[in-house]
Amino acid sequence: MTPLRKAVGSLVAPLVAVVAAMLITSVVVALSGSSPMEFWQIIFEPPADRVYVNIVNQSSMIFLSALAAAIGFRMNLFNIGVEGQYQMASYVSAVVVGAAFVPGPLNVVLGLVVAVVTGALWAGIAGVLKVTRGVSEVISTIMLNAIAGTLVGYFMSTYGIRTGNARQTATIPESSRVPGFTPFLERDGAIWSLVLIAVLAGIAFSFVLNRTRFGFDLRATGMSETAAVASGVKVSRMIVISMLISGGIAGLIWMPAFFGSAYSYGTAYQAGLGFTGIAVALLGRNRPLGIMFGALLFAFLNEQSNRLTLNSDISQNVVLITQGVIVLAVVVAYEVVRRRQAAAEQRAVTQKLQAEPRGSGTGPSDTTEVKA
Amino acid sequence: MRRLTKIAAASAVLSLALTACANDSDTAAEDDLCGGGGDGPNVGLAYDVGGRGDQSFNDAAARGMEQAKEELGATCTEAQAQDGEPESAREDRLRTLAEDGHDPIIGTGFAYSLAVDAVAPDFPDTSFGVVDGFDPTGDEANDNVAYLGFAENEGSFLVGVAAALKTQTDHVGFVGGVHNDLIKKFEAGYTAGVEAVNPDITVDVTYIEEEDLSGFADPAGGKAAAAAMYENGADIVYHASGGSGSGVFDAAVEAGDDMWAIGVDSDQYLTASDDQKEHILTSMLKRVDTATFNEIKSVADDKPLSSYQSYDLAADGVGYSTSGGYIDDIKDQIDEWAEKIKSGEVEVPSTVK
């Protein structure tokens, strides 16, 4: 398989998926009695300046969430608990930063560390349960989501500061805010500086997975646990560590918004990113570059769909169908491409074997491609 | 790995699909609220999660709009909040409405408080109203914002009285949508009303969600909560859970004869299905329609409302409904309590003990 053909192969799948999603969405919109043309016109309308800002901000959080899910997937772990991990982390971090134990920028660093540690510990519970008691992480992380929601809700209604009908944590001091830069007018909002966390996390993810022993062990365990055990990988240790890392990344999800514009945990907290992340991780094939495009696409669709409720009678929920179909179609398309590639490889090998006289063949060494 | 991917994909798609179903309550396409007005104010109406069609909170705001259309020739644009949407989405919604020249712009639900506070200073000539809203900064309130507050505890007290007078089992229930301070206010008033009549009556209390606003759009959750109460011996359940309330009514229907539910915000007897109607004892009325209409009228009269507006029992901001005629026999007693509240003789608590 030449690199060019491989590249084309990995581009074809997402393109097919997007086209399929557009077709199916159009059918759904038409069936519900509205005009598909109108739908796509609104979605593809050039975004307003502030919408560009929102897309960048939102995609950074979706990216982090997807990264957290992806590290689990690469290791064959389904961390469905990103939602609860970042909720716990956001709340605890907001409380600590709001208390302002340390001054200024140091407080920001403290807040980030607290968020990572909280997220990691919350995910770690599921990891420890899996290796010591054999509890499936799918079950335990879902349950931990519910526990996190209830715990945070309890703490908020017991200790939260009441403003009007809402509760919030203490607003963080001016000196601990990280506002960001305004590419357009002041009123169009700012791109949060901590969006950079997402970029750094993506680079670190790529480096650790592809260039370190740990990353190799992780991928090996994900592809074949028995093979990994045979080559000396301690699988249970790997499970706990990957859950910790996954949770740690999850802890960072809401941090750009927290330090950039919310300044407290309360009505401004954005729930639901954990589940979006799972879909985007699948869409991006658990690789940072793919996830980045997936995050941008989802953020774009989410933001543009806000216009639907204002300018048409098409439900905003139609976009959820689009997103669902994209994910489904991508998985199907990759499977089709993978099978075709495997078949092509097999043919190539057979041809080679037939062409060469017996005795000289040293096995099909060119087919042992690493794929996850 | 590949198997995991497939499972993960299936569940991710399923969760997206479920979200789509759960929110599929908008009847906006069916009837046209906004068109057909005259040259009155052009209203921007931003609903909370659940949207128009919840037969409760958001629908009450829509009724106020409808009245404004008929009496003031108002026109409007509607928009709806999504579950789990970012703060920036609410802001963007209000900004778009303001840029398109709407005045007033009304956000239903306190979740719009922060967004209005951020947007209002940029549009000083536009009036904003927030139902249940508050000024989040507490310092410089914006002159062009009106916070439309209600004494839900007083209205809930009255339906609590009704429940206490009607219960056969001395056991009643309360289902809240989300365990926040606003809904606790309903609970506090209701419990106080029940106790005022008969302190020996048991009041079961359940909240569908601790914090997540999806508790206002979760009929299945409402049904489960109420069904448990009927099974435990309660015969009347009051809900303050917005769109989840239809599940509470269904639970009452399934629990059988002499099992009652109490509606909230709107007169829910009027919008219920035929078999539900036989189980809706009364509804606590929160006159979001009055507040919405007054806000629009104030703009039409060129005297836009500003700051905190209180809609309590004395101002007819809250009350109870009599549709169905199930409480006609105790109406006098309820009204006696209402008079006591209005005169200040009875003070209804607004926080849970």
XYZ file of C-alpha atoms in Angstrom:
725
model
C 0.000 0.000 0.000
C 1.540 3.281 -1.039
C 1.365 6.251 1.373
C -0.641 8.197 -1.204
C -3.310 5.546 -1.476
C -3.469 5.323 2.285
C -3.944 9.067 2.612
C -6.699 9.036 0.010
C -8.297 6.133 1.827
C -8.417 7.950 5.141
C -9.866 11.070 3.510
C -12.536 9.249 1.534
C -14.224 7.831 4.636
C -14.975 11.138 6.389
C -16.041 12.769 3.131
C -18.454 9.953 2.355
C -19.740 10.221 5.916
C -20.417 13.940 5.668
C -22.194 13.567 2.340
C -24.299 10.710 3.722
C -25.151 12.776 6.777
C -26.229 15.689 4.610
C -28.462 13.465 2.510
C -30.119 11.788 5.489
C -30.592 15.102 7.305
C -32.223 16.546 4.196
C -34.634 13.634 4.088
C -35.493 14.074 7.768
C -36.081 17.811 7.337
C -38.243 17.186 4.279
C -40.234 14.495 6.106
C -40.933 16.889 8.964
C -42.502 19.230 6.447
C -39.793 21.867 6.169
C -37.475 22.828 3.367
C -34.030 21.165 3.368
C -32.743 24.052 1.257
C -33.696 26.500 3.977
C -31.978 24.307 6.568
C -28.669 24.179 4.717
C -28.858 27.850 3.826
C -29.022 28.731 7.515
C -26.295 26.255 8.475
C -23.910 27.423 5.747
C -24.666 31.114 6.085
C -21.438 33.026 6.738
C -21.202 33.190 10.541
C -21.351 36.521 12.350
C -18.089 37.695 13.885
C -19.072 36.624 17.376
C -20.031 33.198 16.091
C -16.466 32.700 14.804
C -15.234 33.488 18.301
C -17.707 31.031 19.815
C -16.747 28.299 17.378
C -13.078 28.558 18.354
C -13.883 28.618 22.058
C -16.337 25.762 21.883
C -14.155 23.561 19.732
C -11.297 23.875 22.230
C -13.496 22.392 24.934
C -14.935 19.709 22.663
C -11.362 18.875 21.591
C -10.214 18.354 25.187
C -13.254 16.220 25.898
C -12.641 14.081 22.821
C -8.973 13.715 23.726
C -9.970 12.422 27.158
C -12.239 9.834 25.557
C -9.662 8.980 22.883
C -6.924 7.981 25.288
C -9.317 5.444 26.732
C -10.327 4.156 23.307
C -6.701 3.698 22.253
C -6.295 1.467 25.292
C -9.599 -0.338 24.631
C -11.274 1.379 27.571
C -14.630 3.087 27.190
C -14.487 6.055 29.558
C -18.077 7.226 29.282
C -17.592 9.214 32.479
C -15.833 12.255 31.053
C -19.030 14.167 31.806
C -18.856 13.514 35.531
C -15.081 13.896 35.684
C -15.090 17.390 34.287
C -18.090 18.401 36.337
C -16.371 17.388 39.582
C -13.114 18.972 38.437
C -14.802 22.214 37.385
C -16.654 22.550 40.661
C -13.723 21.733 42.937
C -11.400 23.965 40.946
C -13.925 26.824 41.043
C -14.188 26.519 44.821
C -10.415 26.495 45.297
C -9.740 29.361 42.887
C -12.655 31.333 44.319
C -11.188 31.032 47.796
C -8.039 32.764 46.452
C -5.496 31.016 48.692
C -2.673 32.282 46.525
C -2.411 35.538 44.584
C -2.869 36.270 40.886
C -1.491 34.017 38.166
C -0.352 31.450 40.723
C -4.026 30.955 41.495
C -4.634 30.055 37.850
C -1.920 27.412 37.954
C -3.333 26.078 41.208
C -6.807 25.940 39.660
C -5.561 23.971 36.653
C -3.646 21.530 38.849
C -6.638 21.015 41.119
C -8.857 20.401 38.094
C -6.482 17.803 36.641
C -6.069 16.022 39.970
C -9.803 15.980 40.706
C -10.676 14.691 37.254
C -7.953 12.050 37.479
C -9.054 10.844 40.896
C -12.700 10.635 39.864
C -11.772 8.575 36.806
C -9.255 6.638 38.896
C -12.090 5.200 40.982
C -13.370 3.423 37.880
C -9.842 2.270 36.993
C -9.202 0.793 40.438
C -12.620 -0.869 40.484
C -11.860 -2.476 37.143
C -8.499 -3.957 38.091
C -9.364 -4.990 41.641
C -12.987 -6.041 41.271
C -13.395 -6.527 37.549
C -16.151 -3.912 37.309
C -16.679 -2.834 33.710
C -15.601 0.771 33.347
C -18.636 1.438 31.156
C -20.952 0.733 34.077
C -18.887 2.363 36.806
C -18.179 5.577 34.909
C -21.861 6.023 34.014
C -22.731 5.613 37.668
C -19.962 8.002 38.674
C -21.537 10.564 36.323
C -24.773 10.386 38.262
C -22.930 10.550 41.569
C -20.920 13.569 40.435
C -24.065 15.412 39.327
C -25.824 14.722 42.608
C -22.796 15.562 44.760
C -22.092 18.831 43.014
C -25.789 19.707 43.098
C -25.872 19.010 46.823
C -22.784 21.085 47.531
C -24.110 23.918 45.397
C -27.481 24.041 47.113
C -25.876 23.746 50.532
C -22.793 25.939 50.261
C -23.309 27.849 47.022
C -23.718 31.610 47.184
C -27.289 32.544 46.395
C -27.817 35.226 43.760
C -31.445 35.638 42.813
C -32.797 32.225 41.921
C -29.407 30.708 41.177
C -26.414 29.497 43.152
C -22.782 29.977 42.299
C -19.349 29.555 43.798
C -17.385 32.632 44.887
C -16.415 34.796 41.922
C -12.679 34.588 41.326
C -10.554 37.721 41.872
C -9.750 39.994 38.900
C -6.098 39.053 39.075
C -6.861 35.370 38.479
C -8.817 35.896 35.269
C -7.381 34.941 31.901
C -9.572 36.834 29.454
C -8.046 36.311 26.029
C -7.950 38.417 22.924
C -10.691 40.089 20.923
C -10.240 39.626 17.173
C -13.303 41.759 16.416
C -15.233 44.277 18.473
C -15.324 44.106 22.252
C -18.980 43.052 22.176
C -18.240 40.137 19.861
C -16.366 38.455 22.655
C -12.865 37.142 23.172
C -11.077 33.967 22.201
C -9.984 32.641 25.582
C -6.244 32.420 26.121
C -6.578 29.023 27.732
C -7.743 27.650 24.380
C -4.004 27.032 24.136
C -4.405 24.258 26.704
C -6.211 22.283 24.034
C -3.369 22.779 21.563
C -0.744 21.785 24.119
C -2.764 18.771 25.223
C -3.077 17.657 21.603
C 0.670 17.886 21.032
C 1.440 16.103 24.296
C -1.071 13.366 23.435
C 0.549 12.780 20.082
C 4.067 12.771 21.551
C 3.316 10.435 24.434
C 1.435 7.950 22.295
C 3.861 7.807 19.377
C 7.246 8.554 20.878
C 7.349 6.996 24.331
C 7.533 3.514 25.776
C 4.344 4.189 27.703
C 2.520 5.143 24.521
C 3.689 1.984 22.806
C 2.555 -0.156 25.732
C -0.799 1.609 25.684
C -1.374 1.064 21.984
C -0.158 -2.508 22.230
C -2.575 -3.247 25.059
C -5.366 -1.671 23.075
C -4.679 -3.766 19.997
C -4.092 -7.079 21.696
C -4.074 -7.511 25.413
C -2.663 -11.024 25.263
C 0.216 -9.918 23.060
C 0.916 -7.055 25.426
C 0.959 -9.353 28.432
C 3.279 -11.717 26.590
C 5.725 -8.902 25.958
C 5.778 -7.891 29.592
C 3.222 -5.087 29.844
C 1.492 -4.886 33.219
C -2.046 -4.470 31.970
C -3.722 -3.605 35.252
C -1.192 -0.854 35.872
C -1.812 0.442 32.357
C -5.566 0.510 32.957
C -5.281 2.608 36.098
C -2.753 4.990 34.553
C -4.786 5.499 31.389
C -7.921 6.179 33.394
C -5.988 8.723 35.462
C -4.697 10.459 32.334
C -8.113 10.366 30.696
C -9.717 11.890 33.779
C -6.933 14.434 34.104
C -7.524 15.692 30.584
C -11.258 15.665 31.260
C -10.632 17.897 34.255
C -9.302 20.598 31.943
C -12.350 20.706 29.648
C -14.181 23.645 31.188
C -11.088 25.543 32.343
C -10.814 27.846 29.291
C -14.394 29.039 29.850
C -13.998 29.231 33.606
C -10.943 31.502 33.573
C -11.975 33.235 30.341
C -15.538 34.336 30.964
C -17.525 32.476 33.619
C -15.374 33.285 36.683
C -17.524 31.046 38.878
C -19.308 27.704 38.789
C -23.028 28.364 38.401
C -25.519 28.928 35.601
C -22.612 29.625 33.256
C -21.323 26.051 33.631
C -21.720 24.131 30.391
C -22.844 20.538 30.811
C -22.942 17.851 28.138
C -19.473 18.281 26.619
C -18.437 14.861 27.896
C -20.844 13.059 25.588
C -20.058 15.281 22.627
C -16.431 14.324 23.183
C -17.116 10.608 22.758
C -18.755 11.215 19.390
C -15.933 13.495 18.249
C -13.255 11.017 19.355
C -14.870 8.380 17.149
C -15.155 10.844 14.317
C -11.478 11.750 14.612
C -10.363 8.127 14.829
C -8.804 8.871 18.242
C -6.028 10.929 16.659
C -5.435 14.583 17.609
C -5.563 15.953 14.064
C -8.749 14.089 13.250
C -10.283 15.115 16.557
C -9.418 18.732 15.850
C -11.390 18.680 12.596
C -14.213 16.812 14.291
C -14.349 19.347 17.120
C -14.431 22.247 14.677
C -17.196 20.570 12.681
C -19.334 19.887 15.753
C -18.771 23.388 17.149
C -19.635 24.871 13.768
C -22.864 22.873 13.523
C -23.848 23.685 17.111
C -23.269 27.399 16.734
C -24.880 27.743 13.334
C -27.916 25.771 14.457
C -28.696 28.533 16.957
C -29.990 30.492 13.988
C -32.523 27.782 13.176
C -34.750 28.620 16.117
C -34.774 32.306 15.128
C -35.063 32.218 11.373
C -37.080 29.105 10.628
C -39.531 26.625 12.068
C -36.984 23.802 11.823
C -36.081 22.322 15.177
C -32.514 22.825 16.331
C -32.488 19.157 17.256
C -32.176 18.250 13.583
C -28.488 19.076 13.938
C -28.172 16.284 16.488
C -29.362 13.899 13.783
C -26.731 15.274 11.414
C -24.043 14.763 14.044
C -25.236 11.266 14.863
C -25.300 10.206 11.242
C -21.817 11.619 10.644
C -20.414 9.512 13.479
C -22.246 6.401 12.368
C -21.311 6.870 8.729
C -17.659 7.467 9.585
C -17.439 4.232 11.532
C -19.147 2.321 8.725
C -17.059 3.981 6.023
C -13.796 3.230 7.813
C -14.813 -0.373 8.228
C -15.536 -0.638 4.502
C -12.234 1.034 3.608
C -10.381 -1.217 6.058
C -11.860 -4.369 4.568
C -11.069 -3.269 1.043
C -7.522 -2.479 2.044
C -7.147 -5.836 3.747
C -8.476 -7.577 0.652
C -6.098 -5.603 -1.554
C -3.169 -6.507 0.672
C -4.113 -10.141 0.558
C -4.268 -10.048 -3.230
C -0.892 -8.365 -3.403
C 0.648 -11.004 -1.185
C -0.863 -13.852 -3.140
C 0.380 -12.375 -6.402
C 3.837 -11.949 -4.954
C 3.936 -15.505 -3.667
C 2.790 -16.886 -6.991
C 5.269 -14.797 -8.934
C 8.238 -15.812 -6.816
C 9.565 -19.327 -7.028
C 9.209 -21.433 -3.919
C 11.843 -21.279 -1.191
C 12.801 -17.615 -1.255
C 9.681 -16.248 0.462
C 10.368 -14.941 3.972
C 6.780 -14.242 4.801
C 4.529 -11.305 4.115
C 6.522 -8.783 6.110
C 5.070 -5.770 4.314
C 1.606 -6.396 5.653
C 2.327 -5.990 9.340
C 1.135 -2.443 9.371
C 0.270 -0.982 12.743
C -3.349 -0.103 12.845
C -5.507 0.729 15.797
C -10.631 -2.220 19.567
C -12.847 -2.424 16.517
C -15.643 -3.994 18.487
C -15.329 -1.275 21.109
C -15.499 1.362 18.399
C -18.746 -0.077 17.145
C -20.289 -0.220 20.596
C -19.103 3.294 21.319
C -20.465 4.584 18.025
C -23.823 2.980 18.646
C -24.109 4.462 22.119
C -22.899 7.893 21.025
C -25.481 7.983 18.254
C -28.133 6.693 20.610
C -27.437 9.422 23.131
C -27.647 12.080 20.425
C -30.903 10.582 19.208
C -32.336 10.412 22.728
C -31.510 14.068 23.296
C -33.298 14.867 20.081
C -36.372 12.909 21.165
C -36.450 14.289 24.689
C -36.525 17.837 23.432
C -38.999 17.175 20.709
C -41.792 19.113 22.330
C -41.980 22.196 20.207
C -45.262 22.754 18.516
C -43.974 25.980 17.039
C -44.497 24.696 13.544
C -48.111 23.832 14.215
C -49.571 27.143 15.227
C -48.298 30.525 14.346
C -47.985 32.669 17.441
C -46.009 35.523 15.999
C -47.556 36.330 12.651
C -50.674 38.351 12.043
C -50.031 41.149 14.508
C -50.298 44.815 13.726
C -47.918 47.695 14.224
C -47.403 47.126 17.954
C -44.101 46.265 19.594
C -41.928 43.706 17.829
C -41.224 41.267 20.653
C -38.257 38.934 20.907
C -39.346 35.963 22.995
C -36.582 33.620 24.159
C -37.918 30.499 25.857
C -36.245 28.359 28.429
C -35.395 24.647 28.010
C -38.606 22.841 27.075
C -39.812 25.675 24.882
C -43.310 26.385 23.700
C -45.479 23.331 23.980
C -44.464 22.471 27.552
C -48.064 23.279 28.568
C -46.657 24.981 31.602
C -44.062 27.677 32.128
C -43.080 28.613 28.579
C -46.645 28.315 27.340
C -47.697 30.853 29.938
C -45.271 33.360 28.413
C -46.657 32.519 24.984
C -50.177 33.289 26.195
C -49.027 36.717 27.349
C -47.620 37.244 23.889
C -50.876 36.158 22.312
C -52.785 38.678 24.406
C -50.347 41.377 23.346
C -50.905 40.441 19.721
C -54.647 40.809 20.085
C -54.726 43.928 22.226
C -51.610 45.797 21.181
C -51.012 44.489 17.683
C -47.643 43.109 18.717
C -45.563 40.848 16.494
C -42.748 38.573 17.577
C -39.882 36.216 16.928
C -39.561 33.124 19.097
C -36.386 31.325 20.074
C -35.745 28.411 22.353
C -32.963 27.332 24.680
C -31.298 23.944 24.276
C -30.401 21.609 27.075
C -26.695 21.930 27.879
C -26.117 24.915 25.655
C -23.226 27.255 26.477
C -23.728 30.672 28.016
C -22.532 32.157 24.720
C -25.512 30.603 22.910
C -27.970 32.440 25.147
C -26.054 35.670 24.636
C -25.913 35.164 20.902
C -29.664 34.547 20.810
C -30.448 37.777 22.658
C -27.975 39.782 20.592
C -29.434 38.524 17.333
C -32.929 39.443 18.517
C -31.730 42.901 19.558
C -29.866 43.490 16.301
C -32.982 42.559 14.354
C -34.758 45.426 16.089
C -36.927 43.594 18.605
C -38.166 45.576 21.577
C -38.848 44.371 24.207
C -36.821 41.180 24.424
C -38.125 38.763 27.015
C -36.173 35.819 28.369
C -38.265 33.255 30.200
C -36.341 31.615 32.990
C -33.622 32.854 35.314
C -30.955 31.160 33.224
C -31.141 34.249 30.996
C -30.058 36.568 33.822
C -26.333 36.448 33.057
C -26.832 36.755 29.311
C -29.172 39.740 29.654
C -26.716 41.426 31.982
C -24.013 41.050 29.332
C -26.130 42.085 26.350
C -28.338 44.878 27.739
C -25.563 47.530 28.070
C -24.818 47.213 24.337
C -28.437 48.005 23.426
C -29.449 50.885 25.717
C -32.568 51.708 23.665
C -33.970 48.170 23.872
C -35.952 46.957 26.872
C -35.251 43.537 28.321
C -37.387 41.447 30.634
C -36.303 38.319 32.475
C -38.966 36.094 33.999
C -37.708 34.870 37.418
C -34.581 36.884 36.657
C -32.106 38.682 38.854
C -29.202 41.055 38.526
C -26.163 38.789 38.778
C -23.638 41.516 39.505
C -25.633 43.174 42.228
C -23.880 46.488 41.641
C -24.945 48.585 38.685
C -28.306 47.264 37.534
C -29.151 48.091 33.946
C -31.946 50.642 33.555
C -33.295 48.845 30.518
C -33.848 45.519 32.267
C -36.933 44.433 34.213
C -36.754 41.404 36.501
C -40.154 39.754 36.647
C -40.398 37.907 39.963
C -43.246 35.865 41.418
C -44.385 34.784 44.877
C -44.585 31.102 43.882
C -44.612 30.163 47.547
C -47.947 31.953 48.057
C -49.627 30.236 45.119
C -48.180 26.897 46.178
C -49.519 27.469 49.687
C -53.052 27.662 48.285
C -52.804 24.405 46.321
C -51.228 22.901 49.440
C -54.388 23.878 51.317
C -56.462 22.287 48.565
C -54.414 19.080 48.764
C -54.718 18.921 52.530
C -58.494 19.374 52.398
C -58.924 16.761 49.666
C -56.555 13.977 50.677
C -58.205 10.768 51.856
C -55.007 9.083 52.961
C -53.410 12.021 54.814
C -50.482 11.553 52.510
C -49.536 13.892 49.635
C -46.495 14.427 47.418
C -44.395 17.040 45.648
C -42.302 16.475 42.507
C -39.770 19.193 41.674
C -38.012 19.406 38.325
C -34.620 20.587 39.527
C -33.494 20.938 43.127
C -32.704 24.645 42.953
C -33.782 27.545 45.095
C -36.598 28.552 42.782
C -38.297 25.163 42.917
C -37.625 24.836 46.639
C -39.766 27.950 46.960
C -42.697 25.988 45.499
C -42.003 23.148 47.891
C -41.798 25.461 50.902
C -45.141 27.114 50.138
C -46.877 23.828 49.372
C -45.651 22.130 52.529
C -46.631 25.156 54.610
C -50.116 25.134 53.069
C -50.604 21.451 53.835
C -49.375 21.905 57.399
C -51.541 24.942 57.983
C -54.625 22.784 57.458
C -53.428 19.587 59.092
C -49.902 19.169 60.478
C -50.281 15.380 60.602
C -50.338 14.942 56.833
C -47.209 13.340 55.369
C -45.599 15.205 52.455
C -43.262 13.190 50.213
C -40.757 15.296 48.284
C -38.757 14.194 45.240
C -36.690 16.119 42.726
C -36.080 14.710 39.261
C -32.631 16.256 38.843
C -30.290 17.645 41.437
C -28.853 20.320 39.180
C -29.261 19.492 35.524
C -31.966 21.611 33.866
C -33.097 18.568 31.864
C -35.338 17.893 34.873
C -37.787 20.367 33.351
C -38.127 18.368 30.136
C -38.185 14.790 31.400
C -41.726 13.326 31.425
C -40.363 9.832 32.102
C -38.555 11.103 35.197
C -41.675 12.904 36.381
C -43.744 9.786 35.892
C -41.330 7.576 37.803
C -41.182 10.004 40.725
C -44.949 10.407 40.973
C -45.701 6.698 40.470
C -43.512 5.881 43.463
C -45.472 8.340 45.589
C -48.859 6.929 44.602
C -47.579 3.464 45.402
C -46.412 4.629 48.806
C -49.870 5.829 49.699
C -50.002 9.420 48.542
C -53.206 10.314 46.716
C -52.374 13.872 45.591
C -49.114 14.929 43.934
C -48.204 18.525 43.108
C -45.537 19.006 40.471
C -43.282 21.973 39.788
C -41.341 20.488 36.929
C -42.353 22.283 33.726
C -42.590 19.890 30.796
C -41.931 16.849 33.010
C -45.399 17.376 34.494
C -47.161 15.429 31.755
C -45.458 12.342 33.172
C -46.849 13.146 36.618
C -50.354 13.323 35.124
C -49.840 10.002 33.370
C -48.787 8.456 36.662
C -51.996 9.721 38.265
C -54.065 8.228 35.433
C -52.351 4.873 35.847
C -52.694 4.953 39.621
C -56.454 4.890 39.110
C -59.554 6.574 40.491
C -59.293 9.132 43.280
C -55.639 9.702 42.552
C -54.947 13.353 41.838
C -52.241 15.559 40.440
C -51.875 19.316 40.764
C -50.583 21.307 37.808
C -48.275 24.276 37.811
C -47.720 27.657 36.130
C -50.575 27.360 33.598
C -54.096 25.990 34.086
C -52.993 22.543 32.991
C -56.532 21.125 32.964
C -57.121 23.050 29.775
C -54.277 21.465 27.831
C -54.381 17.959 29.311
C -55.660 14.896 27.472
C -59.148 13.649 28.284
C -58.115 10.878 30.650
C -55.613 13.176 32.389
C -58.344 15.760 32.937
C -60.137 13.519 35.387
C -57.081 13.583 37.622
C -56.062 17.233 37.629
C -57.417 18.623 40.870
C -56.289 22.191 40.314
C -53.229 24.089 39.076
C -51.048 26.640 40.781
C -51.141 29.629 38.474
C -47.995 31.611 38.013
C -49.109 34.481 35.849
C -46.112 34.577 33.559
C -48.669 35.584 30.924
C -49.635 38.697 32.890
C -46.008 39.612 33.461
C -45.136 39.063 29.814
C -48.114 41.112 28.662
C -47.326 43.943 31.096
C -43.742 44.055 29.913
C -44.847 44.338 26.279
C -47.526 46.887 27.153
C -45.042 49.043 29.033
C -42.977 49.272 25.859
C -46.069 50.000 23.765
C -46.922 52.800 26.203
C -43.383 54.122 25.993
C -42.904 53.632 29.735
C -40.745 50.497 29.794
C -40.539 48.654 33.087
C -37.257 48.574 34.906
C -35.739 46.845 37.931
C -37.573 44.266 40.067
C -41.294 43.730 39.438
C -43.062 41.646 42.056
C -46.045 39.517 41.097
C -47.469 38.184 44.351
C -50.904 37.050 45.431
C -52.038 40.589 46.249
C -51.078 41.681 42.742
C -52.781 38.622 41.192
C -49.377 37.389 40.093
C -50.097 33.920 41.465
C -53.268 31.971 42.193
C -55.013 28.674 41.568
C -57.372 27.315 38.933
C -60.826 25.791 39.328
C -61.258 24.162 35.919
C -62.877 20.760 36.189
C -64.844 21.824 39.230
C -63.145 19.336 41.525
C -62.450 21.883 44.250
C -65.648 23.919 44.061
C -66.691 22.615 47.483
C -63.563 23.921 49.208
C -63.106 27.096 47.212
C -64.368 29.295 50.052
C -61.861 27.823 52.477
C -58.984 28.342 50.038
C -60.048 31.917 49.428
C -60.091 32.534 53.180
C -56.447 31.540 53.338
C -55.767 33.721 50.321
C -57.248 36.718 52.114
C -55.100 35.991 55.162
C -52.000 35.957 52.992
C -52.959 39.171 51.253
C -53.605 40.946 54.523
C -50.308 39.751 55.923
C -51.922 37.722 58.687
C -50.310 34.574 57.317
C -46.750 34.807 56.139
C -45.727 32.060 53.721
C -42.131 30.853 54.009
C -40.080 31.029 50.813
C -37.351 28.631 51.879
C -37.565 25.004 52.922
C -37.149 24.404 56.618
